[in-house]
Amino acid sequence: MSLSDEDEQAIDQALRAWRQGDISLDAGLEFLHLADLSRPHSPASLQVFEVLLNEGEAIEAGTTPVLDKVVGMVMLSQACDIVRRCRDRPFVELAPLVKVPKAWVEEIRRLKRPAFAYVPSTADQHLVADLDRTMTVEKAVVAGWTLSRGWETDDELRNFAEALVRKRTRVAFPDDFVAAARKLETHLITRHNRHTDEGAHLRALREIRVRAAPSWDADVVQLSWWFIKEADPVDVAVDWTGHLECWLALFDQTDRFHFDLPIACRLEDMTARDYIESDRLDFDRLSIS
């Protein structure tokens, strides 16, 4: 039985209303992934494993589809793919909405936790997109869901798209750089939310970028650092020079890594070349993610 013209038109019409970053909060939504229940390690596969074990079912090695109930779904596909005829482009890509600690929501909005994406319309519920879990579904499935807008402004949509891009394009830094930055990473993570002058400076940062010259693979690498701020911290003495000096003193330069004086600046103070030739550091576990 093939898809009728009437059904095709109904699916295409429903999908024309969807955009990247839109959500559905329908009851009964489920996320599907594949697991080996003889070696379960995700919450969903562990739950299925326990159920089968309690029911006395035999558990064998191999691939098993696991369904996990979720509070909502968010659209990851771009609008140009969503609105294409379902016969030509039958699939879209989605991620589940998950609840995270309140303190994480702002960090996710500022792209400091690349495993997630900020969804403006559900932020007050602490619901964000879990980008570690993505699912491909046919458009006919989405056509039956209730659509809710995930964002309101072009800037919000642009920020959502940036989170998706960054998840896929993060740099895998050399192992010796990761080791050299470990003390710095730990220090910045533990100090970020403290009510101190240093914590205020860290929270004022938009991102940290580093450029390796002539390349990450060179025998001797000259590192240039930019600490890009949203603005200067308020209600504290502003001292970027002092804090940058203390932070980079924690980095083990070794015989291979050397660096220039770090720069604290706003995004508009960087040249486009400096930005595109540098890599972003994210201290949500060094990958640096």
Tab-separated table of C-alpha atoms in Angstrom, residues 110-111 159 162-163 165-166 169 171 173 206-212 216 224-230 263 265-282:
chain	number	residue	atom	x	y	z
A	110	ARG	CA	25.540	30.749	26.883
A	111	LEU	CA	26.760	27.622	25.015
A	159	ASN	CA	21.497	30.805	18.964
A	162	GLU	CA	24.733	27.737	16.795
A	163	ALA	CA	24.367	25.200	19.612
A	165	VAL	CA	26.712	23.459	14.960
A	166	ARG	CA	29.035	23.597	17.945
A	169	THR	CA	32.240	20.841	15.113
A	171	VAL	CA	37.862	20.577	18.138
A	173	PHE	CA	42.447	19.074	21.242
A	206	ARG	CA	31.116	34.735	26.748
A	207	GLU	CA	33.797	32.270	25.693
A	208	ILE	CA	37.506	31.497	25.771
A	209	ARG	CA	39.362	30.988	22.486
A	210	VAL	CA	42.893	29.856	21.737
A	211	ARG	CA	44.918	29.822	18.512
A	212	ALA	CA	47.805	27.443	17.928
A	216	TRP	CA	48.415	22.024	16.934
A	224	SER	CA	47.298	33.043	21.661
A	225	TRP	CA	44.463	33.379	24.190
A	226	TRP	CA	41.311	35.527	24.024
A	227	PHE	CA	38.979	35.754	27.013
A	228	ILE	CA	35.889	37.211	25.371
A	229	LYS	CA	33.578	39.000	27.782
A	230	GLU	CA	29.895	39.834	27.475
A	263	ILE	CA	43.732	39.315	25.947
A	265	CYS	CA	38.102	41.777	25.071
A	266	ARG	CA	34.601	41.977	23.695
A	267	LEU	CA	33.665	40.021	20.602
A	268	GLU	CA	33.706	43.140	18.446
A	269	ASP	CA	37.306	43.802	19.488
A	270	MET	CA	38.554	40.655	17.731
A	271	THR	CA	39.311	40.525	14.038
A	272	ALA	CA	37.376	38.019	11.946
A	273	ARG	CA	40.663	36.271	11.136
A	274	ASP	CA	41.570	35.890	14.804
A	275	TYR	CA	38.155	34.410	15.502
A	276	ILE	CA	38.047	31.863	12.681
A	277	GLU	CA	41.676	30.800	13.193
A	278	SER	CA	41.107	30.146	16.913
A	279	ASP	CA	39.244	27.360	18.690
A	280	ARG	CA	36.714	27.640	21.473
A	281	LEU	CA	37.414	26.091	24.876
A	282	ASP	CA	34.431	24.811	26.823
